[in-house]
Amino acid sequence: MLIILSADGLDDVTIHGAPVDDPCLVATDDTKGWYSHPDLKVPSVARGMGDGDFDVEDAAVLYGPRTVTIGVAAVADDRDGVLSLMGSVNAMAHRNVRIRVIDDGSSAGGTWSVGYLRAMWDKLDEAGSMVVGSITVVCPDPRRLSTTVRTGRMLGGAASTMGLVFDAKGSLSWPVSFGGSGAVQSLCVIGNRGTSTAWPTIAIGGSSPNGWAVTDVATGEAVSSRQDPVWNPIVLDCMRGTARQGGVDVTRRLDSRRFPSVGPGGTLQLALEADAGCTCEVTCYDTYV
């Protein structure tokens, strides 16, 4: 197993599953809390007459933050090397930290989440070449996301490419899905191979003076606006239900706010209705809880 901690402005910190060339950080115990479900956050109401509580709907089965605990040892040739390793972790205080875990033998890039950490260190050994400790990472959003981003591209009006879907390397996704008439709308299909609901990010760019709409083909529900992007992309965060343009919240300018999601192991087919100058890029990650 390989664990990589990243923070803006700092070098990545790598924790190895087994000793490598000195100096290095080595995991000393199983990483706890990464593959387990976080604590449940489910409201329950006791039955006044009868056994147990009232039934809970699927939508009410929620989870709290994810807490990940990593047993670690800092190993180096001398005391200065050990202190340098400890310092690389301690420097991530007061920052949001991205944690990525890659399994041994995995051909994928692992899964990642974002949180904040606390490092605890014991005393150095007598030789001054090793210290053991633990790193705790608390992720307010408990979802684990794949490192592979799924991308769908659509073009409005007659300029449509019929909604071909590409992966992060620009390879065409399979099976290929084609849209309807290019003069009317463009379609794309986004998948989620994870075990939890995935929420895409949608960027509306180019120009569409007559407005635009992104519709979930299966339900007919749409996110739409009469606002022309005017070559300054409007970014829709489907999980938070917000729209931003140039860093400014423009959610109030949406006419419809039916933000789409992708169920676990499922697919989402979207349709763009817009003028010929409009572009739409949809990105999504396989999602796990």
Short mmCIF file of N, CA and C in Angstrom, two decimals, residues 154-157 160 162-163 179-182 184-188 270-273:
data_model
loop_
_atom_site.label_atom_id
_atom_site.label_comp_id
_atom_site.label_asym_id
_atom_site.label_seq_id
_atom_site.Cartn_x
_atom_site.Cartn_y
_atom_site.Cartn_z
N MET A 154 -20.23 18.14 -24.83
CA MET A 154 -21.39 18.40 -25.70
C MET A 154 -21.26 19.79 -26.29
N LEU A 155 -21.79 19.96 -27.49
CA LEU A 155 -21.82 21.25 -28.17
C LEU A 155 -23.25 21.58 -28.55
N GLY A 156 -23.60 22.83 -28.43
CA GLY A 156 -24.95 23.25 -28.74
C GLY A 156 -25.19 23.38 -30.24
N GLY A 157 -26.46 23.28 -30.63
CA GLY A 157 -26.88 23.56 -32.00
C GLY A 157 -26.22 22.69 -33.04
N SER A 160 -22.85 20.39 -32.90
CA SER A 160 -22.77 19.23 -32.01
C SER A 160 -21.85 18.14 -32.55
N MET A 162 -22.28 15.23 -31.26
CA MET A 162 -23.14 14.12 -30.87
C MET A 162 -22.78 13.53 -29.53
N GLY A 163 -22.09 14.31 -28.69
CA GLY A 163 -21.91 13.91 -27.31
C GLY A 163 -20.96 12.75 -27.08
N GLY A 179 -25.88 11.20 -29.79
CA GLY A 179 -27.05 12.00 -29.48
C GLY A 179 -28.04 12.01 -30.62
N GLY A 180 -29.03 12.89 -30.47
CA GLY A 180 -30.05 13.02 -31.51
C GLY A 180 -29.60 14.00 -32.56
N SER A 181 -30.53 14.71 -33.13
CA SER A 181 -30.23 15.67 -34.19
C SER A 181 -29.30 16.75 -33.67
N GLY A 182 -28.18 16.98 -34.38
CA GLY A 182 -27.22 17.96 -33.93
C GLY A 182 -27.78 19.36 -33.89
N VAL A 184 -30.59 20.16 -32.73
CA VAL A 184 -31.51 20.32 -31.62
C VAL A 184 -30.80 20.17 -30.29
N GLN A 185 -30.08 19.08 -30.13
CA GLN A 185 -29.44 18.85 -28.85
C GLN A 185 -28.26 17.91 -29.03
N SER A 186 -27.44 17.84 -28.00
CA SER A 186 -26.30 16.94 -27.97
C SER A 186 -26.39 16.12 -26.70
N LEU A 187 -25.99 14.86 -26.77
CA LEU A 187 -26.09 13.96 -25.63
C LEU A 187 -24.72 13.46 -25.22
N CYS A 188 -24.58 13.10 -23.94
CA CYS A 188 -23.41 12.38 -23.47
C CYS A 188 -23.83 11.46 -22.34
N LEU A 270 -27.14 12.81 -20.31
CA LEU A 270 -27.50 14.23 -20.29
C LEU A 270 -27.70 14.73 -21.70
N ALA A 271 -28.57 15.72 -21.83
CA ALA A 271 -28.81 16.38 -23.11
C ALA A 271 -28.60 17.88 -22.95
N LEU A 272 -27.89 18.48 -23.88
CA LEU A 272 -27.68 19.93 -23.89
C LEU A 272 -28.57 20.55 -24.95
N GLU A 273 -29.35 21.52 -24.58
CA GLU A 273 -30.12 22.33 -25.52
C GLU A 273 -29.60 23.75 -25.42
#
